[in-house]
Amino acid sequence: MNDAARPVRHVLILGGTTEARRLATTLAPEPSVAPELSPAQEPTLAPEPSLRVTTSLAGRVAAPRLPAGHVRIGGFGGPEGLARWLREHAVDALIDATHPFADTISHNAAEAAATAHVPLLALRRPGWVPGPGDTWHQVTCLDEAAAALPSLGTRIFLTTGRMGLSHFAHLTDLWFLARSVDAPEPPHPPQMEVLLDRGPFTLEAERALLRTHRIDVLVTKDSGATATSAKLTAAREAGIPVVVVRRPPVPEGVAVAADPGEAVAWLQRLFSGAGTAD
């Protein structure tokens, strides 16, 4: 079958991660931010592509790194809104490549995909694994992380994101260095310095940060990937304990890919007619 005769498949990527951008780059041409359009208003593709790629960004970051392909910014209005969008825009495959801790979005995606009968894949980078010399305290949530801190240290490097700082606001006797891409809003700990920065971070820079701020505890989420893992190595070298918040599980029954290459293979199987690509 020649290119002109092949149907244009529409892939929706729920993005915001490095893996989502890498996948979009593999599948699509240049970035193209577009307003929310009805199917009849959507721009047409050039004749030769057989794949239309749309990445949806939540809009929580002020200046996001735009992926290749079409980009929409903003929420869908819960699982019902996402299911409606999938149907109205004739989406053939949905890939949840959000942050491993975007639990609500992932469950909305699973519910919407089931409602709209659209195949769903979760793209999840592998989590971190403690190595020799690590002192990790693994917890299930930010509240547990906060409860563990008073017995571990007094100068805390907090890398769990700006949205969860309220969980630490009651710890008035501890000092915090909070690193995030955008400035946080209250409530947050009263003794807190904010460092606005975006990874990747080098090992040397992380070593210097721990020394300069006299950090004695690191708090992080098990986000995985190498862009922000240097802090773990720096903490190990300095003998600093690390409180690690475990990631939530992928919704039951959702297929998982560990990297963009596996996601591409899943799409190839799906669009070649090889079943559900599970």
PDB file of C-alpha atoms in Angstrom:
ATOM      1  CA  MET A   1       0.000   0.000   0.000  1.00  0.00           C
ATOM      2  CA  ASN A   2       1.460   3.401  -0.956  1.00  0.00           C
ATOM      3  CA  ASP A   3       1.601   6.365   1.443  1.00  0.00           C
ATOM      4  CA  ALA A   4      -1.319   8.172  -0.175  1.00  0.00           C
ATOM      5  CA  ALA A   5      -3.612   5.183   0.417  1.00  0.00           C
ATOM      6  CA  ARG A   6      -2.635   4.628   4.045  1.00  0.00           C
ATOM      7  CA  PRO A   7      -4.985   6.066   6.690  1.00  0.00           C
ATOM      8  CA  VAL A   8      -3.625   8.830   8.903  1.00  0.00           C
ATOM      9  CA  ARG A   9      -3.429   7.455  12.426  1.00  0.00           C
ATOM     10  CA  HIS A  10      -3.832   9.886  15.305  1.00  0.00           C
ATOM     11  CA  VAL A  11      -1.705   9.363  18.413  1.00  0.00           C
ATOM     12  CA  LEU A  12      -2.326  11.441  21.538  1.00  0.00           C
ATOM     13  CA  ILE A  13       0.594  11.675  23.960  1.00  0.00           C
ATOM     14  CA  LEU A  14      -0.081  12.909  27.480  1.00  0.00           C
ATOM     15  CA  GLY A  15       3.267  14.588  27.927  1.00  0.00           C
ATOM     16  CA  GLY A  16       5.449  16.802  30.063  1.00  0.00           C
ATOM     17  CA  THR A  17       8.412  14.428  30.451  1.00  0.00           C
ATOM     18  CA  THR A  18      11.688  13.889  28.629  1.00  0.00           C
ATOM     19  CA  GLU A  19      10.396  10.530  27.396  1.00  0.00           C
ATOM     20  CA  ALA A  20       7.271  12.170  25.966  1.00  0.00           C
ATOM     21  CA  ARG A  21       9.376  14.688  24.035  1.00  0.00           C
ATOM     22  CA  ARG A  22      11.683  11.962  22.736  1.00  0.00           C
ATOM     23  CA  LEU A  23       8.723   9.913  21.569  1.00  0.00           C
ATOM     24  CA  ALA A  24       7.116  12.892  19.836  1.00  0.00           C
ATOM     25  CA  THR A  25      10.404  13.708  18.117  1.00  0.00           C
ATOM     26  CA  THR A  26      10.611  10.152  16.825  1.00  0.00           C
ATOM     27  CA  LEU A  27       7.059  10.166  15.510  1.00  0.00           C
ATOM     28  CA  ALA A  28       6.414  13.744  14.375  1.00  0.00           C
ATOM     29  CA  PRO A  29       7.863  16.772  12.566  1.00  0.00           C
ATOM     30  CA  GLU A  30       8.450  20.225  14.094  1.00  0.00           C
ATOM     31  CA  PRO A  31       6.598  21.788  17.079  1.00  0.00           C
ATOM     32  CA  SER A  32       3.242  23.356  16.249  1.00  0.00           C
ATOM     33  CA  VAL A  33       1.258  24.866  19.123  1.00  0.00           C
ATOM     34  CA  ALA A  34      -2.388  25.188  18.200  1.00  0.00           C
ATOM     35  CA  PRO A  35      -5.481  26.373  20.048  1.00  0.00           C
ATOM     36  CA  GLU A  36      -8.210  23.902  20.895  1.00  0.00           C
ATOM     37  CA  LEU A  37     -10.010  23.271  17.608  1.00  0.00           C
ATOM     38  CA  SER A  38     -12.986  21.237  16.571  1.00  0.00           C
ATOM     39  CA  PRO A  39     -12.199  18.297  14.246  1.00  0.00           C
ATOM     40  CA  ALA A  40     -13.528  20.288  11.273  1.00  0.00           C
ATOM     41  CA  GLN A  41     -11.227  23.231  12.083  1.00  0.00           C
ATOM     42  CA  GLU A  42      -8.042  21.255  12.616  1.00  0.00           C
ATOM     43  CA  PRO A  43      -5.158  21.946  10.236  1.00  0.00           C
ATOM     44  CA  THR A  44      -4.698  19.333   7.541  1.00  0.00           C
ATOM     45  CA  LEU A  45      -1.566  17.257   7.246  1.00  0.00           C
ATOM     46  CA  ALA A  46       0.726  17.187   4.267  1.00  0.00           C
ATOM     47  CA  PRO A  47      -0.122  14.255   1.978  1.00  0.00           C
ATOM     48  CA  GLU A  48       2.755  11.984   2.890  1.00  0.00           C
ATOM     49  CA  PRO A  49       2.559  11.451   6.692  1.00  0.00           C
ATOM     50  CA  SER A  50       0.579   8.446   7.906  1.00  0.00           C
ATOM     51  CA  LEU A  51       0.774   9.550  11.536  1.00  0.00           C
ATOM     52  CA  ARG A  52      -0.605  12.599  13.291  1.00  0.00           C
ATOM     53  CA  VAL A  53       0.928  13.211  16.712  1.00  0.00           C
ATOM     54  CA  THR A  54      -0.615  15.491  19.318  1.00  0.00           C
ATOM     55  CA  THR A  55       1.008  16.075  22.701  1.00  0.00           C
ATOM     56  CA  SER A  56      -1.124  17.402  25.519  1.00  0.00           C
ATOM     57  CA  LEU A  57       0.579  19.434  28.260  1.00  0.00           C
ATOM     58  CA  ALA A  58      -1.149  20.193  31.542  1.00  0.00           C
ATOM     59  CA  GLY A  59      -0.005  23.823  31.565  1.00  0.00           C
ATOM     60  CA  ARG A  60       1.414  23.778  35.090  1.00  0.00           C
ATOM     61  CA  VAL A  61       4.879  24.944  33.970  1.00  0.00           C
ATOM     62  CA  ALA A  62       5.107  28.572  32.863  1.00  0.00           C
ATOM     63  CA  ALA A  63       7.529  27.957  29.978  1.00  0.00           C
ATOM     64  CA  PRO A  64       7.331  24.271  28.985  1.00  0.00           C
ATOM     65  CA  ARG A  65       9.730  22.655  26.542  1.00  0.00           C
ATOM     66  CA  LEU A  66       7.574  22.087  23.487  1.00  0.00           C
ATOM     67  CA  PRO A  67       7.695  18.687  21.800  1.00  0.00           C
ATOM     68  CA  ALA A  68       7.550  18.005  18.088  1.00  0.00           C
ATOM     69  CA  GLY A  69       4.197  17.664  16.354  1.00  0.00           C
ATOM     70  CA  HIS A  70       0.933  19.303  17.371  1.00  0.00           C
ATOM     71  CA  VAL A  71       0.658  20.587  20.929  1.00  0.00           C
ATOM     72  CA  ARG A  72      -2.375  21.384  23.059  1.00  0.00           C
ATOM     73  CA  ILE A  73      -2.078  22.972  26.501  1.00  0.00           C
ATOM     74  CA  GLY A  74      -4.613  22.630  29.299  1.00  0.00           C
ATOM     75  CA  GLY A  75      -6.757  20.033  30.996  1.00  0.00           C
ATOM     76  CA  PHE A  76      -9.547  17.943  29.493  1.00  0.00           C
ATOM     77  CA  GLY A  77     -12.073  18.173  32.308  1.00  0.00           C
ATOM     78  CA  GLY A  78     -11.586  14.789  33.928  1.00  0.00           C
ATOM     79  CA  PRO A  79     -11.972  11.332  32.383  1.00  0.00           C
ATOM     80  CA  GLU A  80     -15.281  12.221  30.724  1.00  0.00           C
ATOM     81  CA  GLY A  81     -13.730  15.222  28.983  1.00  0.00           C
ATOM     82  CA  LEU A  82     -10.734  13.200  27.845  1.00  0.00           C
ATOM     83  CA  ALA A  83     -12.961  10.406  26.507  1.00  0.00           C
ATOM     84  CA  ARG A  84     -14.959  12.989  24.570  1.00  0.00           C
ATOM     85  CA  TRP A  85     -11.751  14.506  23.150  1.00  0.00           C
ATOM     86  CA  LEU A  86     -10.523  11.067  22.074  1.00  0.00           C
ATOM     87  CA  ARG A  87     -13.757  10.408  20.183  1.00  0.00           C
ATOM     88  CA  GLU A  88     -14.144  13.866  18.643  1.00  0.00           C
ATOM     89  CA  HIS A  89     -10.544  13.934  17.409  1.00  0.00           C
ATOM     90  CA  ALA A  90     -10.536  10.334  16.171  1.00  0.00           C
ATOM     91  CA  VAL A  91      -7.591   9.255  18.324  1.00  0.00           C
ATOM     92  CA  ASP A  92      -6.324   5.783  17.423  1.00  0.00           C
ATOM     93  CA  ALA A  93      -3.857   5.339  20.314  1.00  0.00           C
ATOM     94  CA  LEU A  94      -3.317   7.046  23.654  1.00  0.00           C
ATOM     95  CA  ILE A  95       0.102   7.099  25.325  1.00  0.00           C
ATOM     96  CA  ASP A  96       0.330   8.230  28.938  1.00  0.00           C
ATOM     97  CA  ALA A  97       3.876   9.610  29.143  1.00  0.00           C
ATOM     98  CA  THR A  98       3.213  11.863  32.119  1.00  0.00           C
ATOM     99  CA  HIS A  99       5.388  12.040  35.225  1.00  0.00           C
ATOM    100  CA  PRO A 100       5.401   8.780  37.217  1.00  0.00           C
ATOM    101  CA  PHE A 101       3.686  10.660  40.074  1.00  0.00           C
ATOM    102  CA  ALA A 102       0.873  12.137  37.943  1.00  0.00           C
ATOM    103  CA  ASP A 103      -1.438   9.544  39.460  1.00  0.00           C
ATOM    104  CA  THR A 104      -4.721  11.363  38.835  1.00  0.00           C
ATOM    105  CA  ILE A 105      -3.973  11.934  35.156  1.00  0.00           C
ATOM    106  CA  SER A 106      -2.978   8.296  34.696  1.00  0.00           C
ATOM    107  CA  HIS A 107      -6.212   7.010  36.227  1.00  0.00           C
ATOM    108  CA  ASN A 108      -8.223   9.494  34.157  1.00  0.00           C
ATOM    109  CA  ALA A 109      -6.444   8.220  31.049  1.00  0.00           C
ATOM    110  CA  ALA A 110      -7.235   4.602  31.892  1.00  0.00           C
ATOM    111  CA  GLU A 111     -10.910   5.390  32.465  1.00  0.00           C
ATOM    112  CA  ALA A 112     -11.184   7.548  29.342  1.00  0.00           C
ATOM    113  CA  ALA A 113      -9.439   5.005  27.120  1.00  0.00           C
ATOM    114  CA  ALA A 114     -11.786   2.267  28.314  1.00  0.00           C
ATOM    115  CA  THR A 115     -14.831   4.480  27.719  1.00  0.00           C
ATOM    116  CA  ALA A 116     -13.745   5.571  24.241  1.00  0.00           C
ATOM    117  CA  HIS A 117     -12.351   2.122  23.320  1.00  0.00           C
ATOM    118  CA  VAL A 118      -8.915   3.545  22.505  1.00  0.00           C
ATOM    119  CA  PRO A 119      -5.783   1.420  23.110  1.00  0.00           C
ATOM    120  CA  LEU A 120      -3.687   2.816  25.976  1.00  0.00           C
ATOM    121  CA  LEU A 121       0.008   2.485  26.790  1.00  0.00           C
ATOM    122  CA  ALA A 122       1.826   3.896  29.828  1.00  0.00           C
ATOM    123  CA  LEU A 123       5.369   5.061  29.072  1.00  0.00           C
ATOM    124  CA  ARG A 124       7.243   4.850  32.384  1.00  0.00           C
ATOM    125  CA  ARG A 125      10.977   5.269  32.873  1.00  0.00           C
ATOM    126  CA  PRO A 126      12.435   2.677  35.284  1.00  0.00           C
ATOM    127  CA  GLY A 127      12.637   3.732  38.927  1.00  0.00           C
ATOM    128  CA  TRP A 128      15.826   4.225  40.892  1.00  0.00           C
ATOM    129  CA  VAL A 129      17.410   1.348  42.807  1.00  0.00           C
ATOM    130  CA  PRO A 130      19.550   1.867  45.933  1.00  0.00           C
ATOM    131  CA  GLY A 131      23.164   0.781  45.640  1.00  0.00           C
ATOM    132  CA  PRO A 132      26.018   0.005  48.036  1.00  0.00           C
ATOM    133  CA  GLY A 133      26.548   2.894  50.432  1.00  0.00           C
ATOM    134  CA  ASP A 134      23.066   4.371  50.023  1.00  0.00           C
ATOM    135  CA  THR A 135      21.007   5.136  53.127  1.00  0.00           C
ATOM    136  CA  TRP A 136      17.457   5.253  51.840  1.00  0.00           C
ATOM    137  CA  HIS A 137      14.264   5.596  53.833  1.00  0.00           C
ATOM    138  CA  GLN A 138      11.454   4.602  51.485  1.00  0.00           C
ATOM    139  CA  VAL A 139       7.974   5.979  52.184  1.00  0.00           C
ATOM    140  CA  THR A 140       4.649   5.850  50.379  1.00  0.00           C
ATOM    141  CA  CYS A 141       3.639   9.515  50.431  1.00  0.00           C
ATOM    142  CA  LEU A 142       4.769  13.047  51.246  1.00  0.00           C
ATOM    143  CA  ASP A 143       3.118  12.960  54.666  1.00  0.00           C
ATOM    144  CA  GLU A 144       5.263   9.950  55.590  1.00  0.00           C
ATOM    145  CA  ALA A 145       8.321  11.765  54.252  1.00  0.00           C
ATOM    146  CA  ALA A 146       7.569  14.765  56.452  1.00  0.00           C
ATOM    147  CA  ALA A 147       7.064  12.544  59.513  1.00  0.00           C
ATOM    148  CA  ALA A 148      10.483  10.942  58.995  1.00  0.00           C
ATOM    149  CA  LEU A 149      12.489  14.165  58.814  1.00  0.00           C
ATOM    150  CA  PRO A 150      12.797  15.329  62.462  1.00  0.00           C
ATOM    151  CA  SER A 151      14.715  12.181  63.394  1.00  0.00           C
ATOM    152  CA  LEU A 152      17.064  12.397  60.392  1.00  0.00           C
ATOM    153  CA  GLY A 153      18.364  15.963  60.229  1.00  0.00           C
ATOM    154  CA  THR A 154      17.691  19.692  60.323  1.00  0.00           C
ATOM    155  CA  ARG A 155      18.766  21.016  56.896  1.00  0.00           C
ATOM    156  CA  ILE A 156      16.631  19.453  54.201  1.00  0.00           C
ATOM    157  CA  PHE A 157      17.109  19.475  50.430  1.00  0.00           C
ATOM    158  CA  LEU A 158      13.570  19.069  49.111  1.00  0.00           C
ATOM    159  CA  THR A 159      13.242  17.992  45.465  1.00  0.00           C
ATOM    160  CA  THR A 160       9.657  16.737  45.415  1.00  0.00           C
ATOM    161  CA  GLY A 161       8.243  19.648  43.390  1.00  0.00           C
ATOM    162  CA  ARG A 162       6.486  22.872  44.274  1.00  0.00           C
ATOM    163  CA  MET A 163       3.000  21.356  44.429  1.00  0.00           C
ATOM    164  CA  GLY A 164       3.629  19.311  47.589  1.00  0.00           C
ATOM    165  CA  LEU A 165       5.318  21.810  49.885  1.00  0.00           C
ATOM    166  CA  SER A 166       2.234  22.137  52.076  1.00  0.00           C
ATOM    167  CA  HIS A 167       2.948  18.660  53.470  1.00  0.00           C
ATOM    168  CA  PHE A 168       6.090  20.089  55.130  1.00  0.00           C
ATOM    169  CA  ALA A 169       4.647  23.447  56.263  1.00  0.00           C
ATOM    170  CA  HIS A 170       4.217  22.343  59.894  1.00  0.00           C
ATOM    171  CA  LEU A 171       7.931  21.553  60.316  1.00  0.00           C
ATOM    172  CA  THR A 172       8.841  24.919  61.782  1.00  0.00           C
ATOM    173  CA  ASP A 173      12.109  23.782  63.394  1.00  0.00           C
ATOM    174  CA  LEU A 174      13.689  22.533  60.162  1.00  0.00           C
ATOM    175  CA  TRP A 175      15.357  24.518  57.355  1.00  0.00           C
ATOM    176  CA  PHE A 176      14.524  23.632  53.759  1.00  0.00           C
ATOM    177  CA  LEU A 177      16.117  24.206  50.387  1.00  0.00           C
ATOM    178  CA  ALA A 178      13.337  23.608  47.848  1.00  0.00           C
ATOM    179  CA  ARG A 179      14.262  23.226  44.188  1.00  0.00           C
ATOM    180  CA  SER A 180      11.624  23.595  41.502  1.00  0.00           C
ATOM    181  CA  VAL A 181      11.168  24.851  37.951  1.00  0.00           C
ATOM    182  CA  ASP A 182       8.614  27.522  38.920  1.00  0.00           C
ATOM    183  CA  ALA A 183       8.228  29.510  42.140  1.00  0.00           C
ATOM    184  CA  PRO A 184       6.076  27.767  44.767  1.00  0.00           C
ATOM    185  CA  GLU A 185       3.085  29.314  46.492  1.00  0.00           C
ATOM    186  CA  PRO A 186       2.155  29.004  50.171  1.00  0.00           C
ATOM    187  CA  PRO A 187       1.588  27.140  52.328  1.00  0.00           C
ATOM    188  CA  HIS A 188       5.168  25.994  52.702  1.00  0.00           C
ATOM    189  CA  PRO A 189       7.733  25.664  55.503  1.00  0.00           C
ATOM    190  CA  PRO A 190       8.513  29.009  57.198  1.00  0.00           C
ATOM    191  CA  GLN A 191      12.282  28.407  57.040  1.00  0.00           C
ATOM    192  CA  MET A 192      12.742  27.799  53.323  1.00  0.00           C
ATOM    193  CA  GLU A 193      14.998  28.978  50.539  1.00  0.00           C
ATOM    194  CA  VAL A 194      13.809  28.429  46.976  1.00  0.00           C
ATOM    195  CA  LEU A 195      16.156  27.448  44.159  1.00  0.00           C
ATOM    196  CA  LEU A 196      14.587  27.852  40.705  1.00  0.00           C
ATOM    197  CA  ASP A 197      16.335  25.492  38.323  1.00  0.00           C
ATOM    198  CA  ARG A 198      15.641  22.823  35.741  1.00  0.00           C
ATOM    199  CA  GLY A 199      17.624  19.634  35.134  1.00  0.00           C
ATOM    200  CA  PRO A 200      19.696  17.913  34.000  1.00  0.00           C
ATOM    201  CA  PHE A 201      22.020  18.484  36.963  1.00  0.00           C
ATOM    202  CA  THR A 202      25.686  17.501  37.024  1.00  0.00           C
ATOM    203  CA  LEU A 203      27.274  15.511  39.816  1.00  0.00           C
ATOM    204  CA  GLU A 204      29.786  18.270  40.556  1.00  0.00           C
ATOM    205  CA  ALA A 205      27.014  20.852  40.843  1.00  0.00           C
ATOM    206  CA  GLU A 206      25.036  18.618  43.205  1.00  0.00           C
ATOM    207  CA  ARG A 207      28.104  18.017  45.374  1.00  0.00           C
ATOM    208  CA  ALA A 208      28.678  21.764  45.624  1.00  0.00           C
ATOM    209  CA  LEU A 209      25.027  22.415  46.451  1.00  0.00           C
ATOM    210  CA  LEU A 210      25.048  19.928  49.342  1.00  0.00           C
ATOM    211  CA  ARG A 211      28.269  21.438  50.721  1.00  0.00           C
ATOM    212  CA  THR A 212      27.267  25.079  50.318  1.00  0.00           C
ATOM    213  CA  HIS A 213      23.905  24.660  52.032  1.00  0.00           C
ATOM    214  CA  ARG A 214      25.160  22.146  54.629  1.00  0.00           C
ATOM    215  CA  ILE A 215      22.424  19.695  53.687  1.00  0.00           C
ATOM    216  CA  ASP A 216      22.033  16.693  55.985  1.00  0.00           C
ATOM    217  CA  VAL A 217      18.879  15.080  54.483  1.00  0.00           C
ATOM    218  CA  LEU A 218      17.665  14.732  50.888  1.00  0.00           C
ATOM    219  CA  VAL A 219      13.981  14.200  50.077  1.00  0.00           C
ATOM    220  CA  THR A 220      13.014  13.057  46.595  1.00  0.00           C
ATOM    221  CA  LYS A 221      10.382  11.182  44.654  1.00  0.00           C
ATOM    222  CA  ASP A 222      11.352   8.019  42.777  1.00  0.00           C
ATOM    223  CA  SER A 223      11.074   9.777  39.436  1.00  0.00           C
ATOM    224  CA  GLY A 224      13.732   7.663  37.744  1.00  0.00           C
ATOM    225  CA  ALA A 225      15.870   8.806  34.773  1.00  0.00           C
ATOM    226  CA  THR A 226      19.386  10.201  34.771  1.00  0.00           C
ATOM    227  CA  ALA A 227      18.616  13.936  34.457  1.00  0.00           C
ATOM    228  CA  THR A 228      18.082  14.309  38.205  1.00  0.00           C
ATOM    229  CA  SER A 229      19.869  11.246  39.589  1.00  0.00           C
ATOM    230  CA  ALA A 230      23.192  12.961  40.328  1.00  0.00           C
ATOM    231  CA  LYS A 231      21.810  14.176  43.663  1.00  0.00           C
ATOM    232  CA  LEU A 232      21.546  10.539  44.794  1.00  0.00           C
ATOM    233  CA  THR A 233      25.206   9.924  44.021  1.00  0.00           C
ATOM    234  CA  ALA A 234      26.221  13.143  45.763  1.00  0.00           C
ATOM    235  CA  ALA A 235      24.187  12.185  48.834  1.00  0.00           C
ATOM    236  CA  ARG A 236      25.771   8.714  48.919  1.00  0.00           C
ATOM    237  CA  GLU A 237      29.263  10.206  48.743  1.00  0.00           C
ATOM    238  CA  ALA A 238      28.474  12.628  51.572  1.00  0.00           C
ATOM    239  CA  GLY A 239      26.828   9.983  53.748  1.00  0.00           C
ATOM    240  CA  ILE A 240      23.526  11.859  53.668  1.00  0.00           C
ATOM    241  CA  PRO A 241      20.300   9.902  54.242  1.00  0.00           C
ATOM    242  CA  VAL A 242      17.715  10.032  51.475  1.00  0.00           C
ATOM    243  CA  VAL A 243      13.959   9.892  51.992  1.00  0.00           C
ATOM    244  CA  VAL A 244      12.513   8.369  48.806  1.00  0.00           C
ATOM    245  CA  VAL A 245       8.799   8.564  48.053  1.00  0.00           C
ATOM    246  CA  ARG A 246       7.769   5.431  46.158  1.00  0.00           C
ATOM    247  CA  ARG A 247       5.926   5.970  42.892  1.00  0.00           C
ATOM    248  CA  PRO A 248       2.273   4.926  42.577  1.00  0.00           C
ATOM    249  CA  PRO A 249       1.514   1.842  40.466  1.00  0.00           C
ATOM    250  CA  VAL A 250       0.287   2.090  36.892  1.00  0.00           C
ATOM    251  CA  PRO A 251      -3.511   1.555  36.714  1.00  0.00           C
ATOM    252  CA  GLU A 252      -4.417  -2.117  36.580  1.00  0.00           C
ATOM    253  CA  GLY A 253      -4.531  -3.657  33.122  1.00  0.00           C
ATOM    254  CA  VAL A 254      -2.563  -0.891  31.356  1.00  0.00           C
ATOM    255  CA  ALA A 255       0.352  -2.010  29.191  1.00  0.00           C
ATOM    256  CA  VAL A 256       3.720  -0.444  30.088  1.00  0.00           C
ATOM    257  CA  ALA A 257       6.755   0.569  28.003  1.00  0.00           C
ATOM    258  CA  ALA A 258      10.058   1.420  29.690  1.00  0.00           C
ATOM    259  CA  ASP A 259      11.346   3.769  26.985  1.00  0.00           C
ATOM    260  CA  PRO A 260      10.263   5.508  23.766  1.00  0.00           C
ATOM    261  CA  GLY A 261      11.658   2.673  21.640  1.00  0.00           C
ATOM    262  CA  GLU A 262       9.305   0.209  23.299  1.00  0.00           C
ATOM    263  CA  ALA A 263       6.436   2.646  22.774  1.00  0.00           C
ATOM    264  CA  VAL A 264       7.217   2.888  19.056  1.00  0.00           C
ATOM    265  CA  ALA A 265       7.278  -0.908  18.820  1.00  0.00           C
ATOM    266  CA  TRP A 266       3.870  -1.027  20.559  1.00  0.00           C
ATOM    267  CA  LEU A 267       2.440   1.417  18.019  1.00  0.00           C
ATOM    268  CA  GLN A 268       3.905  -0.557  15.122  1.00  0.00           C
ATOM    269  CA  ARG A 269       2.249  -3.739  16.365  1.00  0.00           C
ATOM    270  CA  LEU A 270      -1.024  -1.930  16.971  1.00  0.00           C
ATOM    271  CA  PHE A 271      -1.195  -0.264  13.568  1.00  0.00           C
ATOM    272  CA  SER A 272      -0.019  -3.341  11.689  1.00  0.00           C
ATOM    273  CA  GLY A 273      -3.120  -5.116  12.946  1.00  0.00           C
ATOM    274  CA  ALA A 274      -1.295  -7.372  15.410  1.00  0.00           C
ATOM    275  CA  GLY A 275      -4.033  -7.408  18.018  1.00  0.00           C
ATOM    276  CA  THR A 276      -4.124  -4.938  20.902  1.00  0.00           C
ATOM    277  CA  ALA A 277      -0.340  -4.578  21.195  1.00  0.00           C
ATOM    278  CA  ASP A 278      -0.457  -5.568  24.888  1.00  0.00           C
TER     279      ASP A 278
END
